[in-house]
Coordinates of C-alpha atoms and ligand atoms in Angstrom, one line a residue:
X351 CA -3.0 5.1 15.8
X352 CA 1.4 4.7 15.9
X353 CA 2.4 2.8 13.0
X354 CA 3.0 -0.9 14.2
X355 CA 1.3 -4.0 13.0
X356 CA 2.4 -7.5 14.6
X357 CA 5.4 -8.0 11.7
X358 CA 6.4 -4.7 12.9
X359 CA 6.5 -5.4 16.6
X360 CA 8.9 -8.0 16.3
X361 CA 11.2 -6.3 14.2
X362 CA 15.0 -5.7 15.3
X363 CA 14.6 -2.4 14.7
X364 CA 17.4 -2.0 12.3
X365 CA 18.4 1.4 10.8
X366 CA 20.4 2.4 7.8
X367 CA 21.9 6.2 7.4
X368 CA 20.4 8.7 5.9
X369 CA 22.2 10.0 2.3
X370 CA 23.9 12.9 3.7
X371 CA 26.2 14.0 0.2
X372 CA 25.8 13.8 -3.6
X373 CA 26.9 10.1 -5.0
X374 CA 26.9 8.4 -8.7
X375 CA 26.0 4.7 -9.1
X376 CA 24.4 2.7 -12.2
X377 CA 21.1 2.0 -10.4
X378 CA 18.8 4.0 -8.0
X379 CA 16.3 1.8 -6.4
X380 CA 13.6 4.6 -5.1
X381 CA 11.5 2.3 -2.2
X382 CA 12.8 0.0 0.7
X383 CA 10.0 -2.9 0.3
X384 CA 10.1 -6.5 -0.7
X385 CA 10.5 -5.3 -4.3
X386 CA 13.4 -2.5 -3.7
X387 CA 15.4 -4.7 -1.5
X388 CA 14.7 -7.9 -3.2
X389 CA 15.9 -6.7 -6.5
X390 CA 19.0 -4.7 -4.7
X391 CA 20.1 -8.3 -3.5
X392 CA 19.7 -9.4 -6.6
X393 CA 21.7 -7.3 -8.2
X394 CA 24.5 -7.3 -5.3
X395 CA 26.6 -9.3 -7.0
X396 CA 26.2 -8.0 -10.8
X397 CA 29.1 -5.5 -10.6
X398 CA 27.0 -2.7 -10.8
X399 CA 27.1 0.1 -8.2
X400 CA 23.3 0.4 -6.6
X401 CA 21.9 2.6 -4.0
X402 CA 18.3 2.3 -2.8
X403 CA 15.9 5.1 -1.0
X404 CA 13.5 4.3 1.7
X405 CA 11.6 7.7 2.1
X406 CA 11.0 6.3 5.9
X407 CA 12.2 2.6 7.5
X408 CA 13.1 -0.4 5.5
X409 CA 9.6 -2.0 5.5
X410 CA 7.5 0.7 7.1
X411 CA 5.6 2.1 4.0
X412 CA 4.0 -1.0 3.0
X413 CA 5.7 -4.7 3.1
X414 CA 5.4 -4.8 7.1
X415 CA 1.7 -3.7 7.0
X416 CA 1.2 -6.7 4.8
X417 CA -0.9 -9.9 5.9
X418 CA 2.5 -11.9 5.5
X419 CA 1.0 -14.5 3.6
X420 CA 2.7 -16.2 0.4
X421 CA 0.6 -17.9 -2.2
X422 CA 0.9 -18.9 -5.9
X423 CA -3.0 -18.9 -6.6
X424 CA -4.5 -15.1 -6.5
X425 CA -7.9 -15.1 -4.4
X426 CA -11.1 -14.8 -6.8
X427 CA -9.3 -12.7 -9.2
X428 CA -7.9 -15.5 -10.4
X429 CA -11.2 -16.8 -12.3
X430 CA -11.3 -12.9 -13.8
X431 CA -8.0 -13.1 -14.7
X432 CA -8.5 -16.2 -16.7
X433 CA -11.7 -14.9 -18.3
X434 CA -9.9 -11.6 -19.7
X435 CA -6.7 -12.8 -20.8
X436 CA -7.3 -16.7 -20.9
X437 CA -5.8 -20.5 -19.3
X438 CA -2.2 -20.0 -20.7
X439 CA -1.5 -16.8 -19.1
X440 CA -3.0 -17.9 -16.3
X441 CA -1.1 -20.4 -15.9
X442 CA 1.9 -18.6 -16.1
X443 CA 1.3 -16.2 -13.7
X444 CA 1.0 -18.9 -10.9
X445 CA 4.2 -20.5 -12.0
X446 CA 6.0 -16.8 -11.7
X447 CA 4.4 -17.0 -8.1
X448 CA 5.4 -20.2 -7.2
X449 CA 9.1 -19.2 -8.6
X450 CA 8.9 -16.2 -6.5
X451 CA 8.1 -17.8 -3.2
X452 CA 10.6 -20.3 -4.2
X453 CA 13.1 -17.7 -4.3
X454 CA 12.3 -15.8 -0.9
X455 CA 12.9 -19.6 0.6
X456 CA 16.3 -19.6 -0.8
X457 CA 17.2 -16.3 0.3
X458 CA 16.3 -17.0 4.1
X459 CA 18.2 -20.1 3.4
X460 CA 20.8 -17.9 1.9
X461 CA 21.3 -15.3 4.4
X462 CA 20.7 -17.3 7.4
X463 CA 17.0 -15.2 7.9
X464 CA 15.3 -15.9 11.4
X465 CA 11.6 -14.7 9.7
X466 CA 9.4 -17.7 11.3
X467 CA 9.2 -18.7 7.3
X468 CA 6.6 -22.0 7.0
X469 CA 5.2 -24.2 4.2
X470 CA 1.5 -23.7 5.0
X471 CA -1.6 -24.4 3.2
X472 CA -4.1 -22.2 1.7
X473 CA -8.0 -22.6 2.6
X474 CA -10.8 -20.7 0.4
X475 CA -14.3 -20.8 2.0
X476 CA -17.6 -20.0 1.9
X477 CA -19.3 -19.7 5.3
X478 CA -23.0 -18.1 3.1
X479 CA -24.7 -19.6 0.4
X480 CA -24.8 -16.5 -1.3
X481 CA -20.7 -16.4 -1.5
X482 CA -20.6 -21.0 -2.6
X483 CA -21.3 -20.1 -6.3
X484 CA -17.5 -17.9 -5.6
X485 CA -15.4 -21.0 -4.1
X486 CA -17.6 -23.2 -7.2
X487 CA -16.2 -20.7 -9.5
X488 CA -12.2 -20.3 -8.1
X489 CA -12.9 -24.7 -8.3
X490 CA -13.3 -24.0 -11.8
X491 CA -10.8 -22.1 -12.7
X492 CA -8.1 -24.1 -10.5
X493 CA -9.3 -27.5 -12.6
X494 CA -8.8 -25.2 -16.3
X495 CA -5.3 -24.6 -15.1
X496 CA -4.9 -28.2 -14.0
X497 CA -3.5 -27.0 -10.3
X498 CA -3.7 -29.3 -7.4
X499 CA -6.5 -29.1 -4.8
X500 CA -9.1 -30.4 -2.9
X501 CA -12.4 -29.1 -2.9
X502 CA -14.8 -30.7 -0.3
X503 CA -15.7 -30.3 3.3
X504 CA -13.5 -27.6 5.1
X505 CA -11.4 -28.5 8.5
X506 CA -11.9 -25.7 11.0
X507 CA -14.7 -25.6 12.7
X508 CA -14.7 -22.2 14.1
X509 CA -15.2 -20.6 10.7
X510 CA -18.2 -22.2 10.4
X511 CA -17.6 -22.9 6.4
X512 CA -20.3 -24.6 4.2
X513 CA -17.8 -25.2 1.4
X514 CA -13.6 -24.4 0.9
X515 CA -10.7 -25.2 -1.4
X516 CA -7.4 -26.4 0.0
X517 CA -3.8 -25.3 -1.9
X518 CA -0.8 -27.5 -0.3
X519 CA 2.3 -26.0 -0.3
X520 CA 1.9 -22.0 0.3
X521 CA 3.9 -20.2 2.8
X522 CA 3.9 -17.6 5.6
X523 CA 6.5 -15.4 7.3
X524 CA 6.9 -12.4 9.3
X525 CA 7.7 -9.9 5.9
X526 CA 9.0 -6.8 8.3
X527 CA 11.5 -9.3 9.7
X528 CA 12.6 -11.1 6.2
X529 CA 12.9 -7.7 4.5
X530 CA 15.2 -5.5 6.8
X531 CA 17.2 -8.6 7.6
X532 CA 17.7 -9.1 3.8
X533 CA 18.8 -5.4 3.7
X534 CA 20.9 -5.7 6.7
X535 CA 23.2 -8.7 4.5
X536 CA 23.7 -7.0 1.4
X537 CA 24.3 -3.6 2.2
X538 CA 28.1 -3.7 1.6
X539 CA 29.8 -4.2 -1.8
X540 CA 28.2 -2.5 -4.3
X541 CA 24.7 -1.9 -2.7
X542 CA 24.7 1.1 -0.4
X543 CA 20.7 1.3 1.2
X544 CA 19.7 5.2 2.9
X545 CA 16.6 5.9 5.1
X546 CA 14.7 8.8 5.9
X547 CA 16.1 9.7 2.2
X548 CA 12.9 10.8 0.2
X549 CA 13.1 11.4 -3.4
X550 CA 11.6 15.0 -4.2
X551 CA 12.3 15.6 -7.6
X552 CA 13.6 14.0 -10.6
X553 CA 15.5 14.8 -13.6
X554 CA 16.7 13.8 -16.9
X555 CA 20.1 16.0 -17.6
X556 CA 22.5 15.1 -20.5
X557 CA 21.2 10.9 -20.5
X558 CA 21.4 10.4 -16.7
X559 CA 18.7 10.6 -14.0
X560 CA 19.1 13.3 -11.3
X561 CA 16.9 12.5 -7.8
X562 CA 17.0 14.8 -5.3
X563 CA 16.8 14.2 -1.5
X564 CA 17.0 17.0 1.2
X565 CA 20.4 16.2 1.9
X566 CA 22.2 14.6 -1.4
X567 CA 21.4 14.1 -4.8
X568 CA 21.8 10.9 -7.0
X569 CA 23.2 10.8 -10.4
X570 CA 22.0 7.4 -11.9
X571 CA 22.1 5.4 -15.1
X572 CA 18.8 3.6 -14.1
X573 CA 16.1 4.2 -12.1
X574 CA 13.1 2.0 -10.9
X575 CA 10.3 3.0 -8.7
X576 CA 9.6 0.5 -6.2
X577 CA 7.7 2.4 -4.1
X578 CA 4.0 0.4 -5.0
X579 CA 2.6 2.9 -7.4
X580 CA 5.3 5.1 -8.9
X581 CA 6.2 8.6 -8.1
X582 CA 4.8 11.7 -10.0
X583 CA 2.8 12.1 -12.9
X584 CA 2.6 8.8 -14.9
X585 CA -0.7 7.7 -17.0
X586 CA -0.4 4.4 -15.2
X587 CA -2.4 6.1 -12.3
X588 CA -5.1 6.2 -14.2
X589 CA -4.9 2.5 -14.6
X590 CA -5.0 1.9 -10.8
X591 CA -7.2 1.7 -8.2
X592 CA -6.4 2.7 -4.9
X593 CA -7.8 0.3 -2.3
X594 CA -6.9 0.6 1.9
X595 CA -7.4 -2.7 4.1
X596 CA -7.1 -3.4 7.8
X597 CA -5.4 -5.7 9.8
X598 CA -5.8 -6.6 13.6
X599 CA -3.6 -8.9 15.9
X600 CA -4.9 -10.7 19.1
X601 CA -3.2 -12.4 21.6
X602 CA -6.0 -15.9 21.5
X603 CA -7.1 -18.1 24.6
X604 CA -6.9 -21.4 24.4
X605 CA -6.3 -23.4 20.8
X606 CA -4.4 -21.4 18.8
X607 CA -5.5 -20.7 14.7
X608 CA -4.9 -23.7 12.6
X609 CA -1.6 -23.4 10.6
X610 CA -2.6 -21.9 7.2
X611 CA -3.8 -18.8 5.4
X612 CA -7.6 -18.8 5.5
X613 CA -9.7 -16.8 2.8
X614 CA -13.2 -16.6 3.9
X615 CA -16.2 -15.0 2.3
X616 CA -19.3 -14.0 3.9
X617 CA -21.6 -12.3 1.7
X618 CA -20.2 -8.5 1.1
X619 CA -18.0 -8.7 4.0
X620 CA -14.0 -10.8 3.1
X621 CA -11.7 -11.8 5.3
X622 CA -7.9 -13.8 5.7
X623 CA -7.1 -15.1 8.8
X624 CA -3.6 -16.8 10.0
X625 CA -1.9 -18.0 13.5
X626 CA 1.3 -16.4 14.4
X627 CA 3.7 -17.4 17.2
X628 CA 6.5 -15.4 18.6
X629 CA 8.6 -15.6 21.7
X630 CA 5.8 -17.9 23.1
X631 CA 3.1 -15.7 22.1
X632 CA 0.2 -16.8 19.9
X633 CA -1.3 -14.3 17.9
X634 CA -4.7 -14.4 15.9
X635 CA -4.0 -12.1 12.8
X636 CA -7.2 -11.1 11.3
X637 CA -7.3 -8.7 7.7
X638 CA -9.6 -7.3 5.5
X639 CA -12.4 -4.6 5.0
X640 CA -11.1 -3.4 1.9
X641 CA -12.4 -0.1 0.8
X642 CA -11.4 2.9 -2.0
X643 CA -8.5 5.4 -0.3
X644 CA -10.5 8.0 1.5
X645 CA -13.5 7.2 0.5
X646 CA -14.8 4.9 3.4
X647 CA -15.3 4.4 7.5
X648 CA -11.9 3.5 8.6
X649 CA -13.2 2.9 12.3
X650 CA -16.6 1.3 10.9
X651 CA -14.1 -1.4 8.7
X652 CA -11.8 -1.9 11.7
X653 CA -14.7 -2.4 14.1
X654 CA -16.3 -5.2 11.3
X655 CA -13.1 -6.9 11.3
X656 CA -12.9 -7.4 15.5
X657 CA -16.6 -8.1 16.0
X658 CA -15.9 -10.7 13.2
X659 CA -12.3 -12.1 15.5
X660 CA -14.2 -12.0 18.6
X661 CA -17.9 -14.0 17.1
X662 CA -15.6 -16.8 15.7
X663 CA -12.4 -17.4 17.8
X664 CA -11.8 -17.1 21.8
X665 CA -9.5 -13.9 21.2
X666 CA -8.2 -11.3 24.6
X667 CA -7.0 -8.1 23.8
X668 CA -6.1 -6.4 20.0
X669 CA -2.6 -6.0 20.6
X670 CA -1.6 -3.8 17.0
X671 CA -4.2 -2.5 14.2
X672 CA -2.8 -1.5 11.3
X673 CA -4.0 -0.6 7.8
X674 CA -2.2 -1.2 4.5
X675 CA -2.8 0.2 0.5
X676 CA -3.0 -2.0 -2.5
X677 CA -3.4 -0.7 -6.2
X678 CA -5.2 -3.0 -8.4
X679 CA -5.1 -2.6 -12.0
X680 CA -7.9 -2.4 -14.7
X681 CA -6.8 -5.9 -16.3
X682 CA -5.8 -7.8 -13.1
X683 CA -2.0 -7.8 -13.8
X684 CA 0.3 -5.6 -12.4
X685 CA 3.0 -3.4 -14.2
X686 CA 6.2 -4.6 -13.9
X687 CA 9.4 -3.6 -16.3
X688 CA 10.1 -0.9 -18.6
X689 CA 7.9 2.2 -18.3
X690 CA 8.4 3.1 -22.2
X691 CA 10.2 2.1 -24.5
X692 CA 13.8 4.1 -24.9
X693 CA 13.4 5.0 -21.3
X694 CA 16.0 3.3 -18.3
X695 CA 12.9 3.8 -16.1
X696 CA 11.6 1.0 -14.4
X697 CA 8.4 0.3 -12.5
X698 CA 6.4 -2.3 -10.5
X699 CA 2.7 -1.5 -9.2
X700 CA -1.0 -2.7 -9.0
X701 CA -0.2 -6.1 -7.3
X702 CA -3.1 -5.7 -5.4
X703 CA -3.6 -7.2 -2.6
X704 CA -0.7 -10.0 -3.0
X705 CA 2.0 -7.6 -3.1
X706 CA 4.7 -9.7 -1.4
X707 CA 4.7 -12.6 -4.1
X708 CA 4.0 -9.9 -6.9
X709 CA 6.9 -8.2 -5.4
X710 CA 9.4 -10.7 -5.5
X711 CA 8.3 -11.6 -9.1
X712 CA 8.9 -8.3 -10.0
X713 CA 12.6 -8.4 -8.6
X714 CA 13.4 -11.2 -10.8
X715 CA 12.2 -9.8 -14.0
X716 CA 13.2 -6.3 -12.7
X717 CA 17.1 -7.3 -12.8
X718 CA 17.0 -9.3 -15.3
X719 CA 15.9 -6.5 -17.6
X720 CA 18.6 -4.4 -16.0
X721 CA 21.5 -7.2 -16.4
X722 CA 19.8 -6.9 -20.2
X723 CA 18.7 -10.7 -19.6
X724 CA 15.4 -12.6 -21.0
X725 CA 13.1 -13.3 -18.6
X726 CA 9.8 -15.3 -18.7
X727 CA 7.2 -13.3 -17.5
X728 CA 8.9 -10.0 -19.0
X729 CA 6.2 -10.0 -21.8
X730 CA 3.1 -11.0 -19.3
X731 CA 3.6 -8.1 -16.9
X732 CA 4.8 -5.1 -19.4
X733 CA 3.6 -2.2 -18.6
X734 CA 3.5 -1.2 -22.1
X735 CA 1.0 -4.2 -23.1
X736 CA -1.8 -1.9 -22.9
X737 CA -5.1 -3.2 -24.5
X738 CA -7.6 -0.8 -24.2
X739 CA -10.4 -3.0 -25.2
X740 CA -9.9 -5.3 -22.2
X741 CA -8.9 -3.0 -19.7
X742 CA -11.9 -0.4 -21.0
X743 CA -14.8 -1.2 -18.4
X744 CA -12.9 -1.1 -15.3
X745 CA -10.6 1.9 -16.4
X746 CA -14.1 3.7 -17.1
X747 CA -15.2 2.8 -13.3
X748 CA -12.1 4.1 -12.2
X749 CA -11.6 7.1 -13.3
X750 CA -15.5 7.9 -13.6
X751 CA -15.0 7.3 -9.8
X752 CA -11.9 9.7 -10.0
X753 CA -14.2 12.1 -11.2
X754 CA -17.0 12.0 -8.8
X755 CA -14.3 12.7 -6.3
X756 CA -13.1 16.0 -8.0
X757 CA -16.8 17.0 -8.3
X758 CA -18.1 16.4 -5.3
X759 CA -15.1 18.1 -3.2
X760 CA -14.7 21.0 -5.1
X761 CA -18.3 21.8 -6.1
X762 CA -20.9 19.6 -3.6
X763 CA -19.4 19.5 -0.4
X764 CA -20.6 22.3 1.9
X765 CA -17.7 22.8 4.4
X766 CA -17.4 23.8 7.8
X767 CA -15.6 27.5 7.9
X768 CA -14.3 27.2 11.9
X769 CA -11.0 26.7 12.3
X770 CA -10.4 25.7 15.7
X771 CA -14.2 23.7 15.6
X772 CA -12.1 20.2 16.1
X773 CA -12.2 17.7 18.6
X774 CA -9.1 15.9 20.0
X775 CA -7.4 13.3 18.0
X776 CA -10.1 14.8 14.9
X777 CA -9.4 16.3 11.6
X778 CA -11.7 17.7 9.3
X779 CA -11.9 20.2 6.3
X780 CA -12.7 23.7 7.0
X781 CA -13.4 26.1 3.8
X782 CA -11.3 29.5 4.6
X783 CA -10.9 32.9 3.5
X784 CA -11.4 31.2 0.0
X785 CA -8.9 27.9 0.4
X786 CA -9.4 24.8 1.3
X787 CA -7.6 23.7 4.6
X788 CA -6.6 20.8 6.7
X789 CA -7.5 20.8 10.0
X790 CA -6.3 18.5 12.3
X791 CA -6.2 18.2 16.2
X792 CA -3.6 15.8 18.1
X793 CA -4.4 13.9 21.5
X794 CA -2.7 16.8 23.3
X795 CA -4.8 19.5 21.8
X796 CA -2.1 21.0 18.9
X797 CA -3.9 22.3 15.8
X798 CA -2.2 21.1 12.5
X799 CA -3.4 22.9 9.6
X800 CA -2.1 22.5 6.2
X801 CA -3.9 22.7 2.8
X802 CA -6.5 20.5 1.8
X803 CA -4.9 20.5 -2.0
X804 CA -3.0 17.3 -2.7
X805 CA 0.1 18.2 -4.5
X806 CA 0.0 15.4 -6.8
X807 CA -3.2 16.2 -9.4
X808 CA -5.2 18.9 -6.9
X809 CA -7.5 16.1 -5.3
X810 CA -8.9 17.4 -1.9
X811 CA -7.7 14.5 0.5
X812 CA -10.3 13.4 3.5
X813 CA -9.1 12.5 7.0
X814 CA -8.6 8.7 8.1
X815 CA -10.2 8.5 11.6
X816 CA -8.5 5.6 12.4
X817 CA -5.3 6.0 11.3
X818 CA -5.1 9.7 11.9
X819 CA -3.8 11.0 8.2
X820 CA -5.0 12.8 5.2
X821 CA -5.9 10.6 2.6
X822 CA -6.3 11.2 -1.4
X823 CA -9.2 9.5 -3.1
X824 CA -7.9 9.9 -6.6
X825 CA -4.7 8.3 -6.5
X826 CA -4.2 7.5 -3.4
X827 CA -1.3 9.7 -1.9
X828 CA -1.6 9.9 1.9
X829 CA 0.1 12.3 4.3
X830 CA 0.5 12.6 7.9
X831 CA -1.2 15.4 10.4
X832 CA 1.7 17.3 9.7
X833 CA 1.8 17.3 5.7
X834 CA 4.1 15.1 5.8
X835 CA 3.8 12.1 2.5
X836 CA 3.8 8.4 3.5
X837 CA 3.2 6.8 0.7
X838 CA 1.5 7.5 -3.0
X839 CA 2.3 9.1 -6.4
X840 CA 2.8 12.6 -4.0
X841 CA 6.3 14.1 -4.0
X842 CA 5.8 16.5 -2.0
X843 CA 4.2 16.6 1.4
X844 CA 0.8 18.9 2.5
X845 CA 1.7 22.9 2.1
X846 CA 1.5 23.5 5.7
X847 CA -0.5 27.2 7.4
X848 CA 0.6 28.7 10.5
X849 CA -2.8 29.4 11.7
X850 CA -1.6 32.6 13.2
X851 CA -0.4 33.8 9.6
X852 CA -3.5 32.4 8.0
X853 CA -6.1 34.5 10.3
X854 CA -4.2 37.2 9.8
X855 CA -4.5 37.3 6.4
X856 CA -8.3 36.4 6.3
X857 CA -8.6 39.4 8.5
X858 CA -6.7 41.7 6.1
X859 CA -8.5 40.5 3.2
X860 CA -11.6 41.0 4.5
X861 CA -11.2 44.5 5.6
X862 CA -9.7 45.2 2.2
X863 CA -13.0 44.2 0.9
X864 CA -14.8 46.4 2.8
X865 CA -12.8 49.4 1.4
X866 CA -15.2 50.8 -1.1
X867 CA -13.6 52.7 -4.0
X868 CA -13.8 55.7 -2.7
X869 CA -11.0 55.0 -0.2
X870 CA -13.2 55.5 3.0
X871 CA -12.4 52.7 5.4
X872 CA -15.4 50.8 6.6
X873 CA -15.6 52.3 10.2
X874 CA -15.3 55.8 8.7
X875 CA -18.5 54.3 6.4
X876 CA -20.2 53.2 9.3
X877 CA -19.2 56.9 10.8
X878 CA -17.9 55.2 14.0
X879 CA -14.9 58.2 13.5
Ligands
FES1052 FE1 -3.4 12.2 -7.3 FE2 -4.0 13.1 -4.9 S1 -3.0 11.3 -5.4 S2 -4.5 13.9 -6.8

């Protein structure tokens, strides 16, 4: 599958250079999404001397695989949320979302940004009777909080809903478009922005943090990783759940899709829908099919998602499908500030899936506590607030999930030993001459074999079928065909085989294990000489 969803598609295509010599600046911004670039504009004018690092493209890792959808209230989390940590904080984190779409509004306001931005508003259904007692609980939970909506009879037709919730007032946008033109206006001055720069490594020598790229290196003050769950070996991903959803576009027949951001629930099966129109086009954008990273049908969620386009709206052809990650954390609030205490380390992760509101939240708070400023939410979203006690039963699913995952690949599973066994455009996990590989094979027939071994805590990653990479199900590092990293706690790509080499040295080993310790080789054994 190439790497385009709609946002992406009607993108200008913008590039930035690649960091091709060793620099010094206050703050290194490691990730080009809406929270890197965000928090670099917010900080353009501060004095201070920033560069940021996009591994890939402004906007490619995650923000433009997003559903492009703004809203203060979260989905049905909302009602956990209030139940673990109470109204108040509730409460607060809507107003820090409604702040934070209100500042994306004043940016493309700002900077002139041509990102189809619209004041839209948000519908939660039921369309079963098994999912009402969800939209009677979110009713709930909006009244504790004293929010505005309606809850009553539901206005689309098509979506067949029994019972929905209306929030005036949300907002939509094309996020690939809003985040690269963003960069594109304050990449002068005192923000410098580099792509295809991937951070490898980095260090702490005499007070200042060293990151290496393959072509520079970066001698910072400050650091934050903005790169949806951070890089390396932090306990926070043990705190996060790894979760891939998929998103399809259609070009749609007739009446277009409503204007709003539709949440529907139907039994086990979610879904968001949302209208899009571009250079005349209109575009049905369905997403949803959530399911652990490598651990479920990509094709099977995909397929669910266009039989459920195709029963409800007069759709023609899928025109992009794209997936996109989201980390959700054992409490329902992400991590957003200081990493520890003493330490000019900076992170923001586990917005789940409302990342692009989340995101630009953590921008605010994220300079602020840069600038050494006070900031509102600071205290709500600290990633040193740990309470074990409330986070305890879904931190036990997790990682008792984490676990089975270790187990099963490294012990259960009984893998093929073939190497060349694969079908076009197919990857699969082969056990040989003792290791663990990755076997892949492209449309045009090339094998790509690398190990199986994720380099970030040893998980063995699974392929994605539909998206054609290797996929960790512990923490969720994912990598291309070729070992390459795209996104997760992973430094470092895939060790990659020549199979050549590899054969070899199966064949080697196994004839050295037929040399019995006598020294007589094993055709002179089987007196073939
Ligand atoms: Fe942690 Fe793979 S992402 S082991």
């Amino acid at each position: 599958m190439k790497e385009e969803s709609l946002w992406t598609r009607y993108s200008d295509n913008l590039s930035f250079p690649r960091l091709l010599e060793d620099i010094t600046v206050d703050v290194a911004i490691i990730g080009g999404g809406i929270t890197g670039v965000t928090t670099a504009a917010l900080l353009a004018d501060s004095g201070k001397k920033i560069a940021l690092l996009e591994a890939r493209q402004i906007g490619r890792s995650s923000s433009g695989f997003s559903t492009g959808n703004l809203y203060e209230i979260l989905g049905d989390e909302l009602s956990d949320l209030v139940q673990l940590h109470g109204a108040e904080k509730g409460n607060r984190v809507v107003s820090s979302r409604r702040e934070a779409i209100l500042l994306i509004e004043r940016m493309i306001e700002r900077f002139s940004i041509d990102c189809d931005f619209r004041r839209v508003p948000r519908y939660f259904y039921a369309s079963v009777k098994t999912s009402e007692q969800t939209i009677e609980n979110e009713a709930k939970t909006q009244a504790l909080l004293n929010l505005p909506f309606t809850y009553g009879p539901f206005p689309e037709k098509r979506l067949q809903a029994r019972v929905g919730i209306v929030n005036d007032d949300q907002a939509q946008f094309n996020p690939q478009r809003y985040i690269e033109k963003l960069a594109e206006k304050i990449n002068c001055g005192n923000v410098e922005i580099y792509e295809r720069s991937a951070v490898e490594k980095i260090e702490k020598i005499d007070g200042r943090y060293i990151l290496y790229t393959d072509h520079g290196i970066i001698s910072a003050e400050k650091i934050i990783h903005a790169t949806h769950t951070p890089k390396g070996l932090m306990t926070y991903h043990t705190l996060l759940g790894p979760y891939r959803e998929y998103g399809l576009a259609f070009k749609i027949n007739g009446r277009p899709h409503p204007p709003g951001i539709f949440f529907g629930y139907f039994g086990d099966f979610h879904v968001s829908t949302r209208g899009y129109e571009r250079d005349r086009e209109q575009y049905l954008v369905v997403v949803g099919s959530p399911h652990k990273v490598g651990q479920g049908d990509s094709v099977e969620e995909m397929n669910r998602l266009e039989i459920f386009a195709r029963a409800h709206f007069d759709v023609v052809e899928v025109v992009e499908r794209w997936g996109a990650q989201q980390y959700k954390t054992t409490d329902y609030l992400p991590y957003i500030g200081h990493k520890s205490k003493g330490e000019d380390v900076f992170i923001a992760t586990g917005f789940s899936a409302h990342g692009l509101t989340y995101g630009t939240v953590a921008a605010q708070i994220l300079a602020d506590q840069i600038l050494g400023r006070e900031n509102p939410y600071a205290d709500l979203y600290s990633p040193t607030r740990l309470n074990p006690l409330k986070s305890a039963p879904k931190f036990i699913k997790e990682n008792a999930n984490v676990f089975y995952e270790y187990v099963k690949d490294y012990v259960l599973e009984n893998y093929p030993q073939d190497l060349h066994d694969v079908a076009a455009a197919e990857g699969k996990i082969v056990s040989f001459d003792g290791k663990k590989i990755a076997v892949s094979r492209d449309e045009e027939g090339h094998l790509h074999v690398c190990s199986a071994i994720c380099p970030h805590l040893a998980g063995v990653v699974h392929w994605n079928n539909a998206e054609k990479t290797w996929d960790c199900p512990c923490h969720g590092s994912r990598f291309t065909p070729e070992g390459d990293v795209l996104e997760g706690p992973a430094f470092k790509g895939l060790q990659v085989y020549q199979l050549a080499d590899l054969e070899e040295k199966a064949e080697k080993s196994k004839k050295e294990s037929w040399i019995p310790r006598t020294g007589i080789s094993p055709s002179e054994e089987s007196g073939l000489i």
